[in-house]
Coordinates of C-alpha atoms in Angstrom, one line a residue:
Chain A
M1 CA 86.9 -85.4 121.5
S2 CA 86.7 -84.5 117.8
E3 CA 86.7 -80.8 118.5
L4 CA 90.0 -81.0 120.2
P5 CA 92.4 -81.2 117.2
A6 CA 90.4 -78.6 115.4
K7 CA 90.7 -76.2 118.3
T8 CA 94.5 -76.6 118.6
R9 CA 95.0 -76.3 115.0
L10 CA 93.0 -72.9 115.1
R11 CA 95.3 -71.5 117.4
F12 CA 98.2 -71.7 114.8
L13 CA 96.3 -70.8 111.7
P14 CA 94.2 -67.8 111.0
S15 CA 90.5 -68.4 111.1
G16 CA 88.7 -69.9 108.1
S17 CA 87.5 -66.6 106.6
A18 CA 90.9 -64.9 107.0
L19 CA 92.5 -67.9 105.4
H20 CA 90.2 -67.8 102.5
K21 CA 90.8 -64.0 102.0
F22 CA 94.5 -64.6 102.3
S23 CA 94.5 -67.3 99.6
A24 CA 92.3 -65.1 97.4
M25 CA 94.7 -62.2 97.8
M26 CA 97.7 -64.6 96.9
T27 CA 95.7 -65.7 93.8
L28 CA 95.4 -62.1 92.8
L29 CA 99.1 -61.3 93.3
L30 CA 100.0 -64.5 91.4
L31 CA 97.8 -63.6 88.5
I32 CA 99.5 -60.1 88.4
V33 CA 102.9 -61.6 88.3
A34 CA 102.0 -64.2 85.7
F35 CA 100.4 -61.7 83.4
S36 CA 103.4 -59.3 83.8
F37 CA 105.5 -62.1 82.2
T38 CA 103.1 -62.8 79.4
S39 CA 102.6 -59.2 78.3
P40 CA 105.0 -56.2 78.9
A41 CA 102.2 -53.8 78.7
F42 CA 100.3 -55.4 81.5
L43 CA 102.2 -54.0 84.5
T44 CA 102.0 -50.3 83.6
V45 CA 100.3 -47.4 85.2
N46 CA 98.0 -47.0 82.3
N47 CA 96.8 -50.5 82.3
G48 CA 96.5 -50.5 86.0
M49 CA 94.1 -47.6 85.7
T50 CA 92.2 -49.5 83.0
V51 CA 91.7 -52.4 85.2
L52 CA 90.5 -50.2 88.0
L53 CA 88.0 -48.5 85.6
Q54 CA 86.8 -51.9 84.1
T55 CA 86.4 -53.5 87.6
A56 CA 84.5 -50.6 89.0
V57 CA 81.1 -51.7 87.6
I58 CA 81.4 -55.3 88.7
G59 CA 82.8 -54.0 92.1
L60 CA 79.8 -51.8 92.8
L61 CA 77.5 -54.7 91.9
A62 CA 79.5 -57.0 94.1
I63 CA 79.2 -54.8 97.2
G64 CA 75.4 -55.0 97.0
L65 CA 75.4 -58.7 96.2
T66 CA 77.7 -59.5 99.2
M67 CA 75.1 -57.9 101.5
V68 CA 72.3 -60.0 99.9
I69 CA 74.4 -63.2 99.8
I70 CA 75.2 -62.7 103.6
T71 CA 71.5 -62.7 104.4
G72 CA 71.3 -66.0 102.7
G73 CA 69.7 -64.7 99.5
I74 CA 70.7 -63.9 95.9
D75 CA 70.1 -61.0 93.5
L76 CA 69.9 -62.1 89.9
S77 CA 68.3 -58.7 88.9
V78 CA 71.2 -56.4 89.2
G79 CA 72.4 -56.5 85.5
S80 CA 68.9 -55.7 84.3
V81 CA 68.3 -53.1 87.0
L82 CA 71.6 -51.4 85.9
A83 CA 70.2 -51.1 82.4
L84 CA 66.7 -49.9 83.6
S85 CA 68.4 -47.2 85.8
G86 CA 70.5 -46.0 82.9
V87 CA 67.4 -45.9 80.6
I88 CA 65.4 -43.9 83.2
A89 CA 68.4 -41.4 83.6
G90 CA 68.9 -41.2 79.8
L91 CA 65.2 -40.5 79.2
V92 CA 64.9 -37.7 81.7
I93 CA 68.1 -36.1 80.5
K94 CA 66.5 -36.1 76.9
A95 CA 63.4 -34.5 78.6
G96 CA 65.6 -31.6 79.7
V97 CA 66.5 -32.6 83.3
P98 CA 70.1 -31.7 84.2
V99 CA 72.7 -34.6 84.5
L100 CA 73.0 -34.7 88.4
P101 CA 69.4 -35.0 89.4
A102 CA 68.8 -37.4 86.4
M103 CA 71.6 -39.7 87.8
A104 CA 70.2 -39.4 91.1
L105 CA 66.8 -40.5 89.8
G106 CA 68.6 -43.4 88.1
V107 CA 70.0 -44.6 91.5
V108 CA 66.6 -44.1 93.0
T109 CA 65.1 -46.3 90.2
G110 CA 67.6 -49.0 91.2
A111 CA 66.7 -48.7 94.9
I112 CA 63.0 -49.0 94.1
C113 CA 63.6 -52.2 92.0
G114 CA 65.6 -53.6 95.0
M115 CA 62.9 -52.7 97.4
V116 CA 60.3 -54.4 95.3
N117 CA 62.6 -57.5 95.4
G118 CA 62.7 -57.3 99.2
L119 CA 59.0 -56.8 99.5
V120 CA 58.2 -59.7 97.2
I121 CA 60.7 -62.0 99.1
T122 CA 59.5 -61.1 102.6
K123 CA 55.8 -60.3 102.2
M124 CA 54.9 -62.7 99.5
R125 CA 57.4 -65.3 100.7
I126 CA 58.8 -66.0 97.4
T127 CA 62.3 -67.4 97.3
P128 CA 65.1 -64.8 96.4
F129 CA 66.1 -66.8 93.3
V130 CA 62.6 -66.7 91.8
A131 CA 61.7 -63.2 93.0
T132 CA 64.9 -61.6 91.5
L133 CA 64.7 -63.8 88.4
G134 CA 61.3 -62.3 87.9
M135 CA 62.7 -58.8 88.5
M136 CA 65.6 -59.5 86.1
M137 CA 63.0 -60.0 83.2
I138 CA 60.8 -57.1 84.3
A139 CA 63.5 -54.6 84.5
R140 CA 65.1 -55.7 81.2
G141 CA 61.6 -55.7 79.5
L142 CA 60.9 -52.2 80.8
A143 CA 64.3 -50.9 79.6
L144 CA 63.7 -52.3 76.2
Q145 CA 60.1 -51.2 76.0
L146 CA 60.8 -47.6 77.1
T147 CA 63.5 -47.2 74.5
G148 CA 62.2 -49.4 71.8
A149 CA 65.4 -51.4 72.1
A150 CA 67.3 -48.5 70.6
P151 CA 70.3 -46.8 72.4
I152 CA 69.9 -43.2 73.7
S153 CA 72.9 -41.1 72.6
R154 CA 73.9 -37.4 72.4
L155 CA 73.3 -36.9 76.2
G156 CA 75.8 -34.1 76.4
E157 CA 79.3 -33.8 77.6
A158 CA 78.4 -33.6 81.2
F159 CA 76.9 -37.1 81.2
G160 CA 80.3 -38.6 80.3
N161 CA 82.1 -37.1 83.3
L162 CA 81.4 -39.6 85.9
G163 CA 82.6 -42.5 83.7
N164 CA 85.5 -40.9 82.0
G165 CA 86.9 -38.2 84.3
S166 CA 89.8 -38.8 86.6
F167 CA 91.6 -37.2 89.5
F168 CA 95.3 -35.9 89.1
R169 CA 95.5 -36.4 85.4
I170 CA 98.7 -34.9 84.2
V171 CA 98.9 -34.0 80.5
E172 CA 101.8 -32.2 78.9
I173 CA 101.6 -30.5 75.6
Q174 CA 104.7 -31.4 73.6
A175 CA 106.6 -29.1 71.3
N176 CA 104.9 -30.6 68.3
G177 CA 101.5 -29.6 69.7
F178 CA 100.3 -33.2 70.6
P179 CA 99.5 -33.8 74.1
R180 CA 101.4 -36.5 76.0
V181 CA 99.7 -38.2 79.0
I182 CA 102.3 -38.3 81.8
F183 CA 99.9 -39.8 84.4
P184 CA 96.4 -41.0 83.2
G185 CA 94.8 -40.1 86.6
I186 CA 92.8 -42.1 88.9
P187 CA 89.5 -42.7 87.3
Y188 CA 86.4 -41.3 89.1
P189 CA 84.7 -44.8 88.9
A190 CA 87.6 -46.3 90.9
V191 CA 87.4 -43.6 93.6
L192 CA 83.6 -44.2 93.7
L193 CA 84.1 -47.9 94.1
L194 CA 86.7 -47.3 96.9
V195 CA 84.2 -44.9 98.7
M196 CA 81.3 -47.3 98.4
A197 CA 83.3 -50.3 99.4
L198 CA 84.6 -48.6 102.6
L199 CA 81.0 -47.4 103.3
G200 CA 79.7 -50.9 102.8
A201 CA 82.3 -52.4 104.9
F202 CA 81.6 -49.9 107.7
I203 CA 78.0 -50.7 107.6
L204 CA 78.4 -54.4 107.7
T205 CA 80.9 -54.4 110.5
R206 CA 80.1 -51.3 112.6
R207 CA 76.3 -50.7 112.3
Q208 CA 73.4 -52.5 113.7
I209 CA 71.9 -53.3 110.4
G210 CA 75.1 -55.0 109.3
R211 CA 75.1 -57.2 112.4
H212 CA 71.5 -58.1 111.6
I213 CA 72.3 -58.9 108.0
Y214 CA 74.9 -61.5 109.3
S215 CA 72.5 -62.9 112.0
V216 CA 69.7 -63.3 109.4
G217 CA 71.9 -65.2 107.1
S218 CA 73.4 -67.3 109.9
N219 CA 70.2 -68.4 111.5
E220 CA 67.1 -66.6 110.5
E221 CA 64.8 -68.1 113.1
A222 CA 67.3 -67.3 115.9
A223 CA 67.5 -63.8 114.6
R224 CA 63.7 -63.4 114.6
L225 CA 63.4 -64.9 118.2
S226 CA 66.2 -62.6 119.4
G227 CA 64.1 -59.6 118.3
V228 CA 65.8 -58.8 114.9
N229 CA 63.3 -57.5 112.4
V230 CA 64.2 -60.0 109.7
H231 CA 61.8 -58.5 107.0
R232 CA 63.2 -55.0 107.5
T233 CA 66.8 -56.3 107.4
K234 CA 66.2 -58.2 104.2
I235 CA 64.4 -55.4 102.4
W236 CA 67.2 -53.1 103.4
A237 CA 69.8 -55.5 101.8
Y238 CA 67.9 -55.8 98.5
T239 CA 67.3 -52.1 98.4
A240 CA 71.0 -51.4 98.9
S241 CA 71.8 -54.0 96.1
G242 CA 69.4 -52.3 93.8
A243 CA 70.7 -48.8 94.6
L244 CA 74.3 -49.9 93.9
A245 CA 73.1 -51.5 90.6
G246 CA 71.6 -48.1 89.8
L247 CA 74.9 -46.4 90.6
A248 CA 76.9 -49.0 88.6
G249 CA 74.4 -48.3 85.7
M250 CA 75.2 -44.6 85.9
V251 CA 79.0 -45.3 85.8
L252 CA 78.7 -47.7 82.9
M253 CA 76.4 -45.6 80.7
S254 CA 78.4 -42.5 81.5
R255 CA 81.6 -44.3 80.3
L256 CA 79.9 -45.3 77.0
M257 CA 78.4 -41.8 76.7
T258 CA 75.3 -43.7 75.6
V259 CA 72.4 -45.5 77.3
Q260 CA 72.1 -49.0 76.1
P261 CA 69.0 -50.8 77.1
N262 CA 70.6 -54.2 76.5
E263 CA 73.8 -53.4 78.4
G264 CA 74.7 -55.4 81.7
V265 CA 73.4 -58.8 80.5
M266 CA 75.0 -61.5 82.8
Y267 CA 76.7 -58.9 85.1
E268 CA 75.0 -60.4 88.0
L269 CA 76.8 -63.6 87.4
D270 CA 80.2 -61.9 87.5
A271 CA 79.2 -60.0 90.7
I272 CA 78.1 -63.2 92.3
A273 CA 81.3 -64.9 91.2
A274 CA 83.3 -62.0 92.7
A275 CA 81.5 -62.4 96.0
V276 CA 81.9 -66.1 96.1
I277 CA 85.7 -66.0 95.1
G278 CA 86.0 -63.5 97.9
G279 CA 84.7 -65.9 100.5
A280 CA 81.0 -65.2 100.7
S281 CA 78.9 -68.3 101.3
L282 CA 75.7 -68.8 99.4
M283 CA 74.3 -70.5 102.5
G284 CA 74.4 -67.1 104.2
G285 CA 76.1 -65.6 107.3
V286 CA 79.6 -65.5 105.8
G287 CA 81.2 -62.9 103.5
S288 CA 83.0 -59.6 103.5
I289 CA 83.3 -56.5 101.3
S290 CA 87.0 -56.7 101.3
G291 CA 86.8 -60.3 100.1
S292 CA 84.4 -59.4 97.4
M293 CA 86.6 -56.7 96.2
I294 CA 89.5 -59.0 95.9
G295 CA 87.1 -61.3 94.0
A296 CA 86.1 -58.6 91.7
F297 CA 89.7 -57.7 91.0
I298 CA 90.6 -61.3 90.3
I299 CA 87.9 -61.4 87.6
G300 CA 89.0 -58.0 86.4
V301 CA 92.7 -58.9 86.1
L302 CA 91.9 -62.2 84.6
R303 CA 89.8 -60.7 81.9
N304 CA 92.4 -58.0 81.3
G305 CA 95.4 -60.1 81.3
L306 CA 93.9 -62.7 79.1
N307 CA 92.7 -60.1 76.6
M308 CA 96.3 -58.7 76.5
A309 CA 97.7 -62.1 76.0
G310 CA 95.3 -62.5 73.0
T311 CA 93.1 -65.2 74.5
S312 CA 89.7 -65.4 72.9
A313 CA 86.6 -64.3 74.8
F314 CA 85.3 -67.8 74.7
I315 CA 88.4 -69.2 76.4
Q316 CA 88.0 -66.4 79.0
Q317 CA 84.6 -67.6 79.8
I318 CA 85.9 -71.1 80.4
I319 CA 88.8 -70.0 82.6
I320 CA 86.5 -67.7 84.7
G321 CA 84.0 -70.6 85.0
I322 CA 86.9 -72.9 86.3
V323 CA 87.9 -70.1 88.8
V324 CA 84.4 -69.9 90.2
I325 CA 84.0 -73.6 90.7
G326 CA 87.5 -73.8 92.3
A327 CA 86.6 -71.0 94.7
V328 CA 83.3 -72.7 95.7
Y329 CA 85.2 -75.9 96.2
I330 CA 87.6 -74.2 98.6
D331 CA 84.5 -72.9 100.4
Q332 CA 83.1 -76.3 100.6
I333 CA 86.3 -77.7 102.1
R334 CA 86.3 -74.9 104.6
N335 CA 82.8 -75.6 105.7
R336 CA 83.4 -79.3 106.1
N337 CA 86.1 -78.5 108.6
Chain B
M1 CA 43.3 -77.4 144.4
L2 CA 45.5 -74.3 143.9
D3 CA 46.9 -72.1 146.6
T4 CA 44.3 -69.4 146.9
A5 CA 45.9 -67.5 149.9
R6 CA 48.6 -66.0 147.7
T7 CA 49.6 -62.4 148.7
S8 CA 50.9 -61.2 145.4
A9 CA 49.2 -60.8 142.1
P10 CA 50.2 -63.1 139.2
L11 CA 52.9 -62.0 137.0
V12 CA 51.4 -63.5 134.0
E13 CA 48.1 -65.0 133.2
M14 CA 47.2 -66.9 130.0
V15 CA 43.4 -67.3 129.7
G16 CA 41.6 -69.6 127.2
I17 CA 44.5 -69.9 124.8
H18 CA 43.7 -71.7 121.5
K19 CA 46.0 -72.3 118.7
R20 CA 44.8 -73.9 115.5
F21 CA 46.8 -75.0 112.4
G22 CA 44.3 -75.6 109.8
G23 CA 42.1 -78.3 111.3
I24 CA 44.6 -79.2 114.0
H25 CA 44.2 -78.0 117.5
A26 CA 47.6 -77.6 118.9
V27 CA 46.5 -75.8 121.9
E28 CA 42.9 -76.0 123.1
D29 CA 41.5 -73.7 125.8
V30 CA 44.5 -73.7 128.1
S31 CA 44.7 -71.3 131.1
I32 CA 47.6 -70.9 133.3
D33 CA 49.1 -68.3 135.6
L34 CA 52.5 -67.7 137.2
Y35 CA 53.4 -65.8 140.4
P36 CA 56.6 -64.1 141.4
G37 CA 59.2 -66.5 142.6
E38 CA 57.4 -69.5 141.3
V39 CA 58.6 -72.3 139.1
V40 CA 55.8 -73.9 137.1
G41 CA 56.7 -77.0 135.2
V42 CA 55.0 -77.6 131.9
L43 CA 54.9 -81.2 131.0
G44 CA 53.6 -83.5 128.3
H45 CA 54.5 -85.8 125.3
N46 CA 56.3 -84.4 122.3
G47 CA 53.6 -82.7 120.3
A48 CA 51.3 -82.2 123.4
G49 CA 51.3 -78.5 122.8
K50 CA 53.7 -77.3 125.6
S51 CA 56.2 -75.8 123.4
C52 CA 53.5 -74.2 121.3
L53 CA 51.9 -72.6 124.4
M54 CA 55.3 -71.2 125.5
R55 CA 56.1 -69.9 122.0
I56 CA 52.8 -68.1 122.2
L57 CA 53.9 -66.5 125.5
S58 CA 57.3 -65.5 124.1
G59 CA 55.8 -63.8 121.0
A60 CA 57.3 -66.3 118.5
M61 CA 53.7 -67.4 117.6
T62 CA 50.4 -65.8 117.9
A63 CA 47.4 -67.5 119.5
T64 CA 44.2 -68.1 117.5
D65 CA 42.2 -67.1 120.5
G66 CA 42.7 -66.2 124.1
Q67 CA 44.1 -63.5 126.3
I68 CA 47.5 -62.8 127.9
R69 CA 47.7 -60.6 131.0
V70 CA 51.0 -59.3 132.3
N71 CA 50.6 -57.8 135.9
G72 CA 46.9 -57.7 135.3
A73 CA 46.9 -55.7 132.1
E74 CA 46.0 -57.5 128.8
V75 CA 48.9 -57.4 126.2
T76 CA 49.4 -58.6 122.7
M77 CA 52.5 -60.7 121.9
A78 CA 52.7 -60.4 118.2
T79 CA 56.5 -60.5 118.0
P80 CA 59.3 -61.6 120.3
Q81 CA 60.3 -57.8 120.7
E82 CA 56.9 -57.2 122.4
A83 CA 57.3 -60.1 124.8
K84 CA 60.9 -58.8 125.7
I85 CA 59.3 -55.3 126.4
H86 CA 57.1 -57.0 128.9
G87 CA 60.0 -58.6 130.6
I88 CA 59.4 -62.1 129.2
E89 CA 62.7 -63.8 128.1
T90 CA 62.9 -67.2 126.6
I91 CA 65.6 -69.8 126.5
Y92 CA 64.6 -71.9 123.4
Q93 CA 65.5 -75.6 123.2
T94 CA 67.3 -74.9 119.9
L95 CA 69.1 -72.0 121.8
A96 CA 68.4 -69.7 118.8
L97 CA 72.0 -68.7 118.4
A98 CA 73.5 -67.3 115.2
N99 CA 76.3 -69.7 114.6
H100 CA 78.6 -67.3 112.6
L101 CA 78.6 -64.6 115.3
D102 CA 80.5 -64.6 118.6
A103 CA 79.3 -64.9 122.1
A104 CA 79.0 -61.2 122.6
A105 CA 77.2 -60.5 119.3
N106 CA 74.7 -63.3 120.2
L107 CA 74.1 -62.1 123.7
F108 CA 73.2 -58.6 122.4
L109 CA 71.5 -59.6 119.1
G110 CA 68.5 -57.4 118.5
R111 CA 69.5 -55.2 121.4
E112 CA 73.0 -54.0 120.4
L113 CA 74.8 -51.5 122.6
K114 CA 75.7 -48.5 120.5
T115 CA 78.0 -45.5 120.8
R116 CA 76.9 -41.9 120.7
F117 CA 77.2 -41.9 116.9
G118 CA 74.9 -45.1 116.6
N119 CA 77.8 -47.4 115.8
L120 CA 78.1 -50.8 117.5
D121 CA 80.0 -50.5 120.8
D122 CA 81.7 -53.8 120.5
A123 CA 84.2 -53.2 123.2
R124 CA 81.5 -52.5 125.8
M125 CA 79.4 -55.4 124.5
Y126 CA 82.4 -57.7 124.8
A127 CA 83.1 -56.5 128.4
E128 CA 79.5 -56.9 129.5
A129 CA 79.2 -60.3 127.8
K130 CA 82.4 -61.4 129.6
D131 CA 81.0 -60.5 133.0
A132 CA 77.6 -62.1 132.3
L133 CA 79.1 -65.3 131.0
R134 CA 81.8 -65.6 133.7
Q135 CA 79.1 -65.3 136.4
L136 CA 77.4 -68.4 135.0
N137 CA 80.7 -70.3 134.1
P138 CA 83.9 -68.9 135.5
N139 CA 85.9 -70.8 132.9
F140 CA 84.3 -69.3 129.9
K141 CA 86.9 -68.6 127.2
N142 CA 86.8 -68.1 123.5
L143 CA 84.5 -65.2 123.6
K144 CA 85.6 -64.1 120.2
D145 CA 85.1 -67.4 118.4
P146 CA 82.0 -67.9 116.3
V147 CA 79.5 -69.9 118.6
A148 CA 79.5 -72.7 116.1
Q149 CA 82.9 -73.6 117.4
L150 CA 81.9 -73.7 121.0
S151 CA 80.8 -76.8 123.1
G152 CA 77.1 -77.6 123.8
G153 CA 77.6 -76.4 127.3
Q154 CA 79.1 -73.1 126.4
R155 CA 76.3 -72.5 123.9
Q156 CA 73.8 -73.2 126.5
V157 CA 75.5 -70.7 128.9
I158 CA 75.3 -68.0 126.2
A159 CA 71.5 -68.6 125.7
I160 CA 70.9 -68.5 129.5
A161 CA 73.1 -65.5 129.9
R162 CA 71.1 -63.7 127.2
A163 CA 67.8 -64.3 128.9
I164 CA 69.0 -63.1 132.5
Y165 CA 71.2 -60.2 131.3
F166 CA 68.3 -58.1 130.4
Q167 CA 66.5 -58.5 133.8
A168 CA 63.7 -60.8 132.9
K169 CA 60.6 -60.8 135.0
I170 CA 59.3 -64.0 133.4
L171 CA 61.6 -66.6 132.2
I172 CA 60.6 -69.4 129.8
M173 CA 63.1 -72.3 129.9
D174 CA 62.6 -75.0 127.2
E175 CA 64.7 -78.0 128.1
P176 CA 67.5 -75.9 129.5
T177 CA 69.6 -78.9 130.6
A178 CA 69.0 -81.3 127.6
A179 CA 72.5 -80.7 126.2
L180 CA 74.4 -80.4 129.5
G181 CA 76.6 -82.6 131.6
P182 CA 75.9 -83.3 135.3
S183 CA 77.9 -80.3 136.8
E184 CA 76.5 -77.9 134.3
T185 CA 73.0 -79.3 135.1
A186 CA 73.6 -78.6 138.8
M187 CA 74.7 -75.0 137.9
V188 CA 71.3 -74.5 136.0
A189 CA 69.4 -75.9 138.9
D190 CA 71.3 -73.5 141.3
L191 CA 70.6 -70.6 138.9
I192 CA 66.9 -71.4 138.9
R193 CA 66.7 -71.3 142.7
R194 CA 68.7 -68.0 142.7
L195 CA 66.3 -66.4 140.2
Q196 CA 63.3 -67.7 142.1
A197 CA 64.7 -66.1 145.2
D198 CA 64.8 -62.8 143.3
G199 CA 61.1 -63.0 142.6
I200 CA 61.3 -64.1 138.9
G201 CA 58.6 -66.4 137.7
I202 CA 59.8 -69.3 135.7
F203 CA 58.0 -71.7 133.2
L204 CA 60.2 -74.8 133.0
I205 CA 59.7 -77.3 130.2
S206 CA 61.4 -80.5 131.0
H207 CA 61.4 -84.2 130.4
D208 CA 63.4 -84.9 133.4
M209 CA 61.2 -85.9 136.2
Q210 CA 64.0 -85.4 138.7
D211 CA 64.5 -81.8 137.6
V212 CA 60.7 -81.3 137.8
F213 CA 60.3 -82.6 141.3
D214 CA 63.4 -80.8 142.5
L215 CA 62.6 -77.3 141.1
C216 CA 59.0 -76.9 140.4
D217 CA 56.3 -75.5 142.8
R218 CA 53.6 -76.4 140.4
V219 CA 53.2 -78.5 137.4
M220 CA 50.8 -78.4 134.5
V221 CA 50.4 -81.5 132.3
M222 CA 49.4 -81.2 128.7
N223 CA 47.9 -83.9 126.5
K224 CA 46.8 -83.5 123.0
G225 CA 46.7 -79.7 123.3
R226 CA 44.7 -79.7 126.4
D227 CA 45.5 -78.9 130.0
V228 CA 44.7 -82.2 131.8
G229 CA 45.7 -81.1 135.2
T230 CA 47.6 -78.4 137.2
F231 CA 48.8 -79.4 140.6
K232 CA 51.0 -78.4 143.4
I233 CA 54.1 -80.5 143.4
Q234 CA 53.4 -81.9 146.8
D235 CA 50.1 -83.3 145.6
V236 CA 51.3 -85.6 142.9
N237 CA 54.1 -88.2 142.5
K238 CA 55.9 -89.4 139.5
D239 CA 53.4 -92.1 138.7
D240 CA 50.5 -89.6 138.7
I241 CA 52.3 -87.4 136.3
L242 CA 53.3 -90.2 133.9
S243 CA 49.7 -91.3 134.0
L244 CA 48.6 -87.7 133.0
I245 CA 51.2 -87.4 130.4
I246 CA 50.4 -90.9 128.8
K247 CA 46.8 -91.4 129.4
G248 CA 45.6 -87.8 130.0
T249 CA 43.9 -88.9 133.3
L250 CA 45.0 -89.4 136.9
P251 CA 45.0 -93.0 138.4
D252 CA 41.5 -94.0 139.4
D253 CA 42.3 -93.9 143.1
W254 CA 44.0 -90.5 143.2
T255 CA 43.6 -88.1 146.0
P256 CA 45.9 -85.1 146.6
R257 CA 49.1 -86.5 148.3
S258 CA 49.5 -83.7 150.7
E259 CA 46.1 -84.6 152.2
R260 CA 46.7 -88.4 152.5
N261 CA 47.9 -89.9 155.7

């Protein structure tokens, strides 16, 4: 009997995850409206592009983490893997390798770290939290050891293209000889994020591996008994997360024009927060790329808007912390129903 | 004791199966066979080893020792996939459903239908699932809801549909009616008879004596991991079976019932 009211109510309201995504979207719009009032410079094309650029790195990490979280796992290593991938790319560029293959090697480095995570979790039966915590320390240690904790700079103009270039940039040379930026252009990182998000969403919803990722997180034993290769599915998810961390590393280091071995500390937590705000459940089985992207932009807009309003970095931490707890609380209420 | 004048060869034979967990013998030297169109009841206490034995046959667990033969050929059952390749389907007591996925996704889990480009063919899976589920329960609705929101009976129907959709030769049913009401239980009994008529062999784990006597051709009783007796259903009555389940032996004055007059 207790199911009856729930069923009738469901007919009038969108399903739980759609509701969550809707409320997250409303939160994002509300933030944008609020910040538009607090700072006149917030709602400008220039700042919009800045937010896109700043969110790209967290967004890329969040795509990988969404997949991992849907399997019921967690990946704490992405921030460190991002740094290690950058260091590897930087070192081989210094050794004379051209930028593109070097960046590809950086992404591969990330994928290998992710695959090691997956193998440790499945074959050694170590919980994802511990396994990726170990990888977080190993990757960071490697990055610092390989560089002697010093940044690698002077990597050449081409290295900065990925992070600083943009499509449709329109610049006018004024009469006085100074350039005037009419349209700042759509940054490459933002386009890359869009492409990877669409690819990730396609894989999760339209491909077998995506269906298996959901099934493993929903009921691992049922998935195994149904003939899903649980180990392969998990290894796939962690490898994807690692590769995306590598890609995020390329974007970030390219933007800075410098490889920083201590870059990306705590980024994993922002990415996890983005996924959770977007409706992913740390219990597994629930989550979506679109939700996580909304989550990433909520964090991005919050950071950007609070910066423009002159809020201190410490207060920002507090506010984002509260947002994360609030989002998980909403998730709890949803699960209780 | 067993009918030796059978015409067909056994579908499956399990010979000398052992399963040890550390020092514990969960299954000890159990042998059983199953013929086409036969329903064999597997009975015993909780923890008697019956589920364990069936999990070995369905590939969910590997035996420590022993042989499994399907149609006379020795096979390995290292994974559930291998068992499915040999036509062995299982309806688990836990149903083994992924709660966040809908009925169609669960029915085809691990064996998804794909389009030419390798994408999931959700439209075709949905249509096939609708057919398969309606055959078992004409009133089946909410195909697109996550199965967590469905009733126990509907969930059971999905688990059953999943086993028979892929043309099982050998079906293992672990307490298939435990979560069902009377009409749905009757539906499952009908289904078992229909599958039997199609020549499918069924292992039925049940605690319900009525079901066992209505549906089974033979019963095997397990006690503390051992096979304590395999009988044609006509040769035993409820008291005999209860005695086997509880004590592990037949009543002292037992003779096959079909030979008594």
